[in-house]
Amino acid sequence: MASTASHVSFLPPILTFCAAAVVAVPVFRLIGLSAVLGYLAAGVAIGPSGLSLVEDPQTIATVAELGVVLLLFIIGLELKLSHLWEMKRDIFGLGLAQLTVTAILLGSAAMAIGFSPPASFVTGVAVALSATAIALQMLGERNDLPTPYGQRSFAILLFQDLSVVPLLAILPLLASGAAEQDSLLDRVLAVGEALLGIAAVVLIGRYGLNPFFRILARSGAREVMTASALLVVLGAALLMQEVGLSMAMGAFLAGLLLAESNFRHQLEADIEPFRGMLLGLFFMSVGMSIDLALVREQWVLLAIAAPVVLVGKTLIIAVLSRLFGASWRDGLRSGTILCTAGEFAFVLIPVAAGLGLMSQAEAQPLTALAAITMLLGPLLSTFVEKLLSNNRASEDEPDLHGLHSPEGELESRVLVIGFGRFGQIVNQVLLAQGIQATVIDRDVERIRDAGRFGLQVYYGDGTRLDVLRAAGAEKAEMICICIDDQEAMVKIIEIIHENFQNARSFVRAFDRIHAIELMNRDVDYQIREVFESAIVFGRAALEELGTDPETAAAAASDVRKRDIARLVLQKEVGAMGGAELVVGSKITPEPLTAPASRARALSPETRDILGEGVI
């Protein structure tokens, strides 16, 4: 019995987390609040300060940090190095200014209430950092990441993540006796290890990952691709952690190096379910870290400090964003998105306390303050966003969504599924008019060949909803299905009708039976893959036999019209009861023009087939 109990002991906490999320998140979304707030509230409810349904929140927090790691990997996938270089002014200008100014002002406020100078420094930098997971989740919910204010907010977050490494290196130097503990040689070696780790990730990502994924794709095993995606993300994160850097930074770097890979859409689709689940777990772990007993004891200090931090950071970021060229509206939106303390506060504060830079009496309220701002910040952001949206109704502000999109193909008007002999010609026609389609295929050789066409073709399974979404199907005006697998076509059509109703469906039909089936499924356009080529072939044959071009063209057009009319009639007959025309049997080919004489059998075998018997 003991053995049985040990096997099922992991189920209660899993069920607790699932139940809390299932109840809290829909409720908060129903009343117009962010899902992040729902996760945080659920964490408070099931944590030690609530119902105490989870006994060891710290263990959960360790696992939940992987959610932030996967989030940064996906953000890296959606960027390109060239785009990152274009953002250098916002990253190293606005990001540096935000962190410096905010840390100085908050550190000064901490010193004014009696914190020691080292503790004030830690307070300033820890609270100046923002919650990457919360900010990016809210930007994603609003579809605002590609907008100018979304890009500036992301630039600030990226600089903050970069700054965590030097901040962690500075803390031991501030501690008493740090000079004796770590020699100059030790510090130089630590920097060298970090640089080697970055170089290893860059080299492997640049030269090793695409061949690696190409080999795995040839195996055709979907679960292997999922395992390989997790291997890349977690491997890069672990390597960065081993050399003293941030796990999130390692994952971001791996994603960035794969941003232009042909496999990026499939990788994003494979990682997304894990990211969403673990990120929700991370938010709940933050909620569980809030000590309500401590809040009750220090409620006056926290009641003053939390609004000061939220409003102060909002105003600082709004002013600095304005100085860097943003409008006041966009600056205020960035400010409310980034006004919370960040995940790294829960890393910096314990390290500082362990080094003796601050006492437990200083560290505990500061940790509670960071968690409270993460709980209240989304409320403030949602409130300000609603105010700005109401005021915006009277303005003719252009829609900027997508103008600064980190990945241009997400704005493609056309998504083409399949890059075989049919799909290649479709793309050639589109390219002739300057329309760059996003193409999905799961044949590695076709993807490689596409490089000669100047096209970007991505590896992925077009029958998967998550792959279609990652490829930009929600924004596409038209989805062209150019594959030759009829069952897969049906599945894709059903997905399009259910999830992407704004997109027109253009489908390659295999034959007449398939064309009628597609018409019954209400596709916007279908064409039999051999019909037009056969019409053109016949027209050319007539001309070669001496028929004048106009007469040959008229004959071809007449056949085309008659065939379409019969196709429509057969579809209607099938719909009214003639199911034998469409399902379970094949349609008997019939001439569109009455034959002048009976068919003649030229061999005994043929006479048997035609049923003429032996004369």
Coordinates of C-alpha atoms in Angstrom, one line a residue, residues 41-474:
A41 CA -4.8 35.3 -7.4
A42 CA -5.0 31.5 -7.7
G43 CA -1.4 31.3 -6.3
V44 CA -2.4 33.4 -3.3
A45 CA -5.5 31.2 -2.7
I46 CA -3.7 27.9 -2.7
G47 CA -0.4 29.0 -1.1
P48 CA 0.7 29.0 2.5
S49 CA -1.0 32.3 3.2
G50 CA -4.3 31.0 1.8
L51 CA -5.7 27.5 1.9
S52 CA -2.3 25.9 2.3
L53 CA -3.1 23.3 -0.4
V54 CA 0.6 23.4 -1.6
E55 CA 3.2 22.5 1.0
D56 CA 6.4 23.4 -0.8
P57 CA 6.0 26.5 -3.0
Q58 CA 9.8 26.9 -3.5
T59 CA 10.1 23.6 -5.3
I60 CA 7.2 24.6 -7.6
A61 CA 8.9 28.0 -8.2
T62 CA 12.1 26.2 -9.4
V63 CA 10.2 24.2 -12.0
A64 CA 8.0 27.2 -12.9
E65 CA 11.1 29.3 -13.9
L66 CA 11.3 27.1 -17.0
G67 CA 8.2 29.0 -18.2
V68 CA 10.2 32.2 -18.3
V69 CA 13.0 30.3 -20.1
L70 CA 10.6 29.0 -22.8
L71 CA 9.0 32.4 -23.2
L72 CA 12.3 34.1 -23.9
F73 CA 13.1 31.3 -26.5
I74 CA 9.9 32.0 -28.4
I75 CA 10.6 35.8 -28.2
G76 CA 14.0 35.1 -29.7
L77 CA 12.4 33.0 -32.5
E78 CA 10.3 36.0 -33.4
L79 CA 13.3 38.3 -33.8
K80 CA 16.1 38.6 -36.3
L81 CA 19.6 39.7 -35.6
S82 CA 19.2 42.5 -38.1
H83 CA 16.0 43.7 -36.3
L84 CA 17.8 43.5 -33.0
W85 CA 20.5 45.7 -34.3
E86 CA 17.9 48.2 -35.5
M87 CA 16.7 48.3 -31.9
K88 CA 20.1 49.1 -30.4
R89 CA 19.2 52.7 -29.5
D90 CA 16.1 51.6 -27.5
I91 CA 18.0 48.7 -25.9
F92 CA 21.2 50.4 -24.8
G93 CA 19.8 53.9 -24.7
L94 CA 16.3 53.8 -23.3
G95 CA 17.0 50.5 -21.4
L96 CA 20.1 51.9 -19.7
A97 CA 18.4 55.2 -18.8
Q98 CA 15.4 53.4 -17.4
L99 CA 17.4 51.1 -15.2
T100 CA 19.8 53.8 -14.0
V101 CA 17.3 56.5 -13.2
T102 CA 14.8 54.1 -11.6
A103 CA 17.4 52.4 -9.4
I104 CA 18.9 55.8 -8.2
L105 CA 15.5 57.2 -7.3
L106 CA 14.1 54.0 -5.6
G107 CA 17.5 53.4 -3.8
S108 CA 17.4 57.0 -2.5
A109 CA 13.8 56.4 -1.2
A110 CA 15.0 53.2 0.6
M111 CA 17.9 55.1 2.2
A112 CA 15.5 57.8 3.3
I113 CA 13.4 55.3 5.3
G114 CA 16.5 53.9 7.1
F115 CA 17.9 51.1 4.8
S116 CA 21.7 50.8 4.8
P117 CA 23.6 52.0 1.7
P118 CA 24.2 48.4 0.4
A119 CA 20.6 47.4 1.1
S120 CA 19.4 50.6 -0.6
F121 CA 21.5 49.7 -3.7
V122 CA 19.9 46.2 -3.8
T123 CA 16.4 47.7 -3.3
G124 CA 16.9 50.1 -6.2
V125 CA 18.1 47.7 -8.8
A126 CA 15.8 44.8 -7.7
V127 CA 12.7 46.9 -7.9
A128 CA 13.8 48.8 -11.0
L129 CA 13.8 45.5 -13.0
S130 CA 10.4 44.6 -14.5
A131 CA 8.5 41.4 -14.8
T132 CA 9.4 40.1 -18.2
A133 CA 6.9 37.2 -18.1
I134 CA 4.0 39.5 -17.1
A135 CA 4.8 42.3 -19.5
L136 CA 5.2 40.0 -22.5
Q137 CA 2.1 37.9 -21.6
M138 CA 0.0 41.1 -21.5
L139 CA 1.5 42.4 -24.7
G140 CA 0.7 39.1 -26.3
E141 CA -2.9 39.1 -25.1
R142 CA -3.3 42.6 -26.6
N143 CA -1.4 41.7 -29.8
D144 CA 0.7 44.8 -29.1
L145 CA 4.2 43.3 -29.3
P146 CA 4.7 44.5 -32.9
T147 CA 3.6 48.0 -32.1
P148 CA 6.1 50.9 -31.5
Y149 CA 5.3 50.9 -27.7
G150 CA 5.5 47.1 -27.6
Q151 CA 8.9 47.2 -29.2
R152 CA 10.2 49.9 -26.9
S153 CA 8.9 47.9 -23.9
F154 CA 10.6 44.8 -25.2
A155 CA 13.9 46.7 -25.7
I156 CA 13.8 47.8 -22.0
L157 CA 13.1 44.3 -20.8
L158 CA 15.9 42.9 -23.0
F159 CA 18.4 45.4 -21.5
Q160 CA 17.2 44.5 -18.0
D161 CA 17.8 40.8 -18.7
L162 CA 21.3 41.6 -20.0
S163 CA 22.0 43.6 -16.8
V164 CA 21.2 40.8 -14.4
V165 CA 24.6 39.1 -15.1
P166 CA 26.8 42.1 -14.1
L167 CA 24.5 42.9 -11.2
L168 CA 25.0 39.4 -9.8
A169 CA 28.7 39.9 -10.3
I170 CA 28.7 43.3 -8.4
L171 CA 26.9 42.0 -5.3
P172 CA 29.9 40.0 -3.9
L173 CA 32.2 43.0 -4.5
L174 CA 29.9 45.1 -2.3
A175 CA 29.9 42.5 0.5
S176 CA 32.6 42.9 3.2
G177 CA 35.7 40.9 2.5
A178 CA 34.8 40.3 -1.1
A179 CA 38.2 41.3 -2.3
E180 CA 39.8 38.5 -0.3
Q181 CA 37.2 36.0 -1.3
D182 CA 37.6 36.4 -5.0
S183 CA 40.9 37.3 -6.6
L184 CA 41.3 39.3 -9.8
L185 CA 42.3 36.0 -11.5
D186 CA 39.1 34.3 -10.4
R187 CA 37.0 37.1 -11.7
V188 CA 38.8 37.1 -15.0
L189 CA 38.3 33.4 -15.3
A190 CA 34.6 33.8 -14.6
V191 CA 34.3 36.4 -17.4
G192 CA 36.2 34.1 -19.7
E193 CA 33.9 31.1 -18.9
A194 CA 30.9 33.3 -19.7
L195 CA 32.3 34.4 -23.0
L196 CA 33.2 30.9 -24.0
G197 CA 29.6 29.8 -23.1
I198 CA 28.1 32.5 -25.3
A199 CA 30.5 31.6 -28.1
A200 CA 29.6 27.9 -27.9
V201 CA 25.8 28.7 -28.1
V202 CA 26.4 31.0 -31.1
L203 CA 28.6 28.5 -33.0
I204 CA 26.3 25.6 -32.4
G205 CA 23.2 27.6 -33.2
R206 CA 24.8 29.1 -36.3
Y207 CA 26.3 25.9 -37.9
G208 CA 24.9 22.9 -36.1
L209 CA 21.2 23.3 -35.4
N210 CA 19.8 23.5 -39.0
P211 CA 21.6 20.3 -40.1
F212 CA 20.5 18.7 -36.8
F213 CA 16.8 19.5 -37.4
R214 CA 17.1 18.5 -41.0
I215 CA 18.2 15.0 -40.1
L216 CA 15.5 14.6 -37.5
A217 CA 12.8 15.9 -39.9
R218 CA 13.7 13.2 -42.4
S219 CA 12.8 10.6 -39.8
G220 CA 9.1 11.8 -39.9
A221 CA 8.7 11.3 -36.2
R222 CA 6.8 14.3 -34.8
E223 CA 7.5 13.6 -31.2
V224 CA 11.2 13.5 -31.9
M225 CA 11.0 17.1 -33.2
T226 CA 9.2 18.1 -30.0
A227 CA 11.9 16.5 -27.9
S228 CA 14.7 18.1 -29.9
A229 CA 13.1 21.5 -29.5
L230 CA 13.1 21.1 -25.7
L231 CA 16.6 19.7 -25.8
V232 CA 17.8 22.9 -27.6
V233 CA 16.1 25.3 -25.3
L234 CA 16.9 23.6 -22.0
G235 CA 20.4 22.8 -23.2
A236 CA 21.2 26.4 -24.0
A237 CA 19.7 27.5 -20.8
L238 CA 21.7 25.0 -18.7
L239 CA 24.9 26.0 -20.5
M240 CA 24.4 29.7 -19.7
Q241 CA 23.6 28.9 -16.1
E242 CA 26.7 26.7 -15.7
V243 CA 28.9 29.7 -16.8
G244 CA 27.2 32.1 -14.5
L245 CA 24.7 33.7 -16.9
S246 CA 20.9 33.8 -17.0
M247 CA 19.0 30.7 -18.1
A248 CA 16.5 33.0 -19.8
M249 CA 19.3 34.7 -21.7
G250 CA 20.6 31.4 -23.0
A251 CA 17.2 30.4 -24.2
F252 CA 16.7 33.8 -25.8
L253 CA 20.1 33.5 -27.6
A254 CA 19.2 30.1 -28.9
G255 CA 15.8 31.4 -30.2
L256 CA 17.5 34.4 -31.9
L257 CA 19.9 32.1 -33.7
L258 CA 17.0 30.0 -35.0
A259 CA 14.9 33.0 -36.0
E260 CA 15.7 32.6 -39.7
S261 CA 15.7 28.8 -39.7
N262 CA 13.3 27.0 -41.9
F263 CA 12.2 25.0 -38.8
R264 CA 11.2 28.0 -36.7
H265 CA 7.4 27.7 -37.1
Q266 CA 7.4 24.0 -36.1
L267 CA 9.7 24.8 -33.2
E268 CA 7.4 27.5 -32.0
A269 CA 4.4 25.3 -32.3
D270 CA 6.1 22.5 -30.4
I271 CA 7.3 24.7 -27.5
E272 CA 4.1 26.8 -27.1
P273 CA 2.1 24.3 -25.0
F274 CA 4.9 23.8 -22.6
R275 CA 5.5 27.6 -22.4
G276 CA 1.9 28.4 -21.6
M277 CA 1.6 25.7 -18.9
L278 CA 4.8 26.5 -17.2
L279 CA 4.3 30.3 -17.4
G280 CA 1.0 29.9 -15.7
L281 CA 2.7 27.8 -13.0
F282 CA 5.3 30.6 -12.6
F283 CA 2.6 33.2 -12.0
M284 CA 1.0 31.0 -9.4
S285 CA 4.3 30.5 -7.7
V286 CA 4.7 34.2 -7.4
G287 CA 1.2 34.5 -5.8
M288 CA 2.2 31.7 -3.4
S289 CA 5.3 33.7 -2.3
I290 CA 3.2 36.5 -0.9
D291 CA 3.3 36.2 2.9
L292 CA -0.1 37.6 4.1
A293 CA 1.0 37.5 7.7
L294 CA 4.0 39.8 6.9
V295 CA 1.7 42.0 4.8
R296 CA -0.6 42.4 7.9
E297 CA 2.4 43.3 10.1
Q298 CA 3.9 45.8 7.7
W299 CA 0.7 46.9 6.0
V300 CA 1.3 50.6 6.4
L301 CA 4.8 50.5 4.8
L302 CA 3.6 48.3 2.0
A303 CA 0.4 50.3 1.4
I304 CA 2.6 53.3 0.8
A305 CA 5.5 51.7 -1.0
A306 CA 3.5 49.6 -3.5
P307 CA 1.7 52.6 -5.1
V308 CA 4.9 54.7 -5.0
V309 CA 6.7 52.0 -6.9
L310 CA 3.9 51.5 -9.5
V311 CA 3.2 55.1 -10.1
G312 CA 6.9 56.2 -9.9
K313 CA 8.1 53.6 -12.4
T314 CA 5.2 54.4 -14.7
L315 CA 6.1 58.1 -14.7
I316 CA 9.8 57.5 -15.1
I317 CA 9.3 55.2 -18.1
A318 CA 6.8 57.6 -19.7
V319 CA 9.1 60.6 -19.4
L320 CA 12.1 58.7 -20.7
S321 CA 10.1 57.1 -23.6
R322 CA 9.0 60.6 -24.5
L323 CA 12.6 61.8 -24.6
F324 CA 13.4 58.9 -26.9
G325 CA 10.7 59.9 -29.4
A326 CA 7.6 58.1 -28.2
S327 CA 4.2 59.8 -27.8
W328 CA 2.9 60.5 -24.3
R329 CA 0.2 57.8 -24.9
D330 CA 2.8 55.2 -25.9
G331 CA 5.1 56.2 -23.0
L332 CA 2.3 55.8 -20.5
R333 CA 1.3 52.4 -21.9
S334 CA 5.0 51.2 -21.7
G335 CA 5.1 52.6 -18.2
T336 CA 2.1 50.6 -16.9
I337 CA 3.3 47.4 -18.6
L338 CA 6.7 47.7 -16.9
C339 CA 5.8 49.2 -13.6
T340 CA 6.0 46.0 -11.6
A341 CA 9.1 44.6 -9.9
G342 CA 10.5 41.6 -11.8
E343 CA 11.2 37.9 -11.5
F344 CA 14.9 38.6 -10.9
A345 CA 14.0 40.4 -7.7
F346 CA 13.4 37.0 -6.2
V347 CA 17.0 36.1 -7.2
L348 CA 18.9 39.3 -6.3
I349 CA 17.3 39.7 -2.9
P350 CA 18.2 36.3 -1.4
V351 CA 21.7 36.5 -2.9
A352 CA 22.2 39.9 -1.2
A353 CA 20.8 38.7 2.1
G354 CA 23.1 35.7 1.9
L355 CA 26.1 38.0 1.4
G356 CA 25.1 40.1 4.3
L357 CA 24.3 43.2 2.2
M358 CA 20.9 43.4 3.9
S359 CA 19.2 42.0 6.9
Q360 CA 16.2 39.7 6.9
A361 CA 14.1 42.5 8.4
E362 CA 14.9 44.5 5.2
A363 CA 14.8 41.5 2.7
Q364 CA 11.4 40.1 3.8
P365 CA 9.3 43.3 3.3
L366 CA 11.2 43.9 0.0
T367 CA 10.3 40.5 -1.3
A368 CA 6.6 41.0 -0.3
L369 CA 6.7 44.4 -2.0
A370 CA 8.0 42.9 -5.3
A371 CA 5.2 40.2 -5.2
I372 CA 2.5 42.8 -4.4
T373 CA 3.5 45.0 -7.3
M374 CA 3.3 42.0 -9.6
L375 CA -0.2 41.4 -8.3
L376 CA -1.4 45.0 -8.6
G377 CA 0.6 46.1 -11.7
P378 CA -1.7 44.2 -14.2
L379 CA -4.7 45.9 -12.6
L380 CA -3.2 49.4 -13.1
S381 CA -2.2 48.5 -16.7
T382 CA -5.7 47.3 -17.5
F383 CA -7.3 50.4 -16.0
V384 CA -5.0 52.8 -17.9
E385 CA -5.4 50.9 -21.1
K386 CA -9.2 51.2 -20.9
L387 CA -9.0 54.9 -20.2
L388 CA -6.7 55.4 -23.2
S389 CA -8.9 53.3 -25.4
N390 CA -12.0 55.4 -24.5
N391 CA -10.1 58.6 -25.3
R392 CA -8.7 57.2 -28.5
A393 CA -12.2 57.0 -30.0
S394 CA -12.1 60.7 -30.9
E395 CA -8.7 60.5 -32.5
D396 CA -7.8 59.3 -36.0
E397 CA -4.7 57.4 -35.0
P398 CA -3.5 55.0 -37.7
D399 CA -3.3 51.3 -36.9
L400 CA 0.4 50.5 -36.4
H401 CA 0.0 46.8 -35.8
G402 CA 2.5 44.9 -37.9
L403 CA 4.5 47.9 -39.2
H404 CA 7.3 47.1 -36.9
S405 CA 6.7 43.4 -36.9
P406 CA 9.9 41.5 -36.0
E407 CA 9.2 38.9 -38.6
G408 CA 7.9 40.2 -41.9
E409 CA 6.3 37.0 -43.1
L410 CA 3.7 37.1 -40.3
E411 CA 2.2 40.0 -42.4
S412 CA 2.0 37.9 -45.6
R413 CA -1.3 38.2 -47.3
V414 CA -1.1 34.6 -48.5
L415 CA -0.2 31.3 -46.8
V416 CA 0.6 28.4 -49.1
I417 CA 0.6 24.9 -47.7
G418 CA 2.7 22.6 -49.8
F419 CA 5.7 23.4 -52.0
G420 CA 5.6 20.6 -54.5
R421 CA 5.2 20.9 -58.3
F422 CA 1.8 22.6 -57.9
G423 CA 2.7 24.9 -55.0
Q424 CA 5.9 26.0 -56.7
I425 CA 4.0 27.3 -59.8
V426 CA 1.5 29.0 -57.6
N427 CA 4.3 30.9 -55.8
Q428 CA 5.9 31.8 -59.1
V429 CA 2.7 33.5 -60.2
L430 CA 2.3 35.3 -56.9
L431 CA 5.9 36.5 -56.9
A432 CA 5.4 37.9 -60.4
Q433 CA 3.1 40.4 -58.9
G434 CA 5.3 41.1 -55.9
I435 CA 3.3 39.0 -53.4
Q436 CA 5.6 37.1 -51.0
A437 CA 3.7 34.2 -49.5
T438 CA 4.5 32.3 -46.4
V439 CA 5.0 28.6 -47.4
I440 CA 4.7 25.6 -45.1
D441 CA 6.0 22.1 -46.1
R442 CA 7.4 19.1 -44.3
D443 CA 9.6 17.8 -47.0
V444 CA 13.2 18.7 -46.2
E445 CA 14.4 18.5 -49.8
R446 CA 11.7 20.9 -51.0
I447 CA 12.7 23.3 -48.3
R448 CA 16.3 23.1 -49.4
D449 CA 15.3 23.6 -53.1
A450 CA 13.2 26.6 -52.2
G451 CA 16.4 28.5 -51.5
R452 CA 17.1 28.7 -55.3
F453 CA 13.7 30.3 -55.7
G454 CA 14.5 33.1 -53.3
L455 CA 11.6 32.0 -51.1
Q456 CA 11.3 31.4 -47.4
V457 CA 9.7 28.0 -46.9
Y458 CA 9.2 26.7 -43.3
Y459 CA 9.2 23.2 -42.1
G460 CA 5.9 22.3 -40.5
D461 CA 2.8 20.1 -40.5
G462 CA 0.1 22.1 -42.2
T463 CA -2.7 19.9 -40.6
R464 CA -1.8 21.3 -37.1
L465 CA -3.6 24.3 -35.8
D466 CA -0.6 25.5 -33.8
V467 CA 1.7 25.4 -36.8
L468 CA -0.8 27.4 -38.9
R469 CA -1.1 30.0 -36.2
A470 CA 2.6 30.3 -35.8
A471 CA 2.9 30.8 -39.6
G472 CA 0.5 33.7 -39.5
A473 CA -2.8 32.1 -40.6
E474 CA -4.8 34.5 -38.4

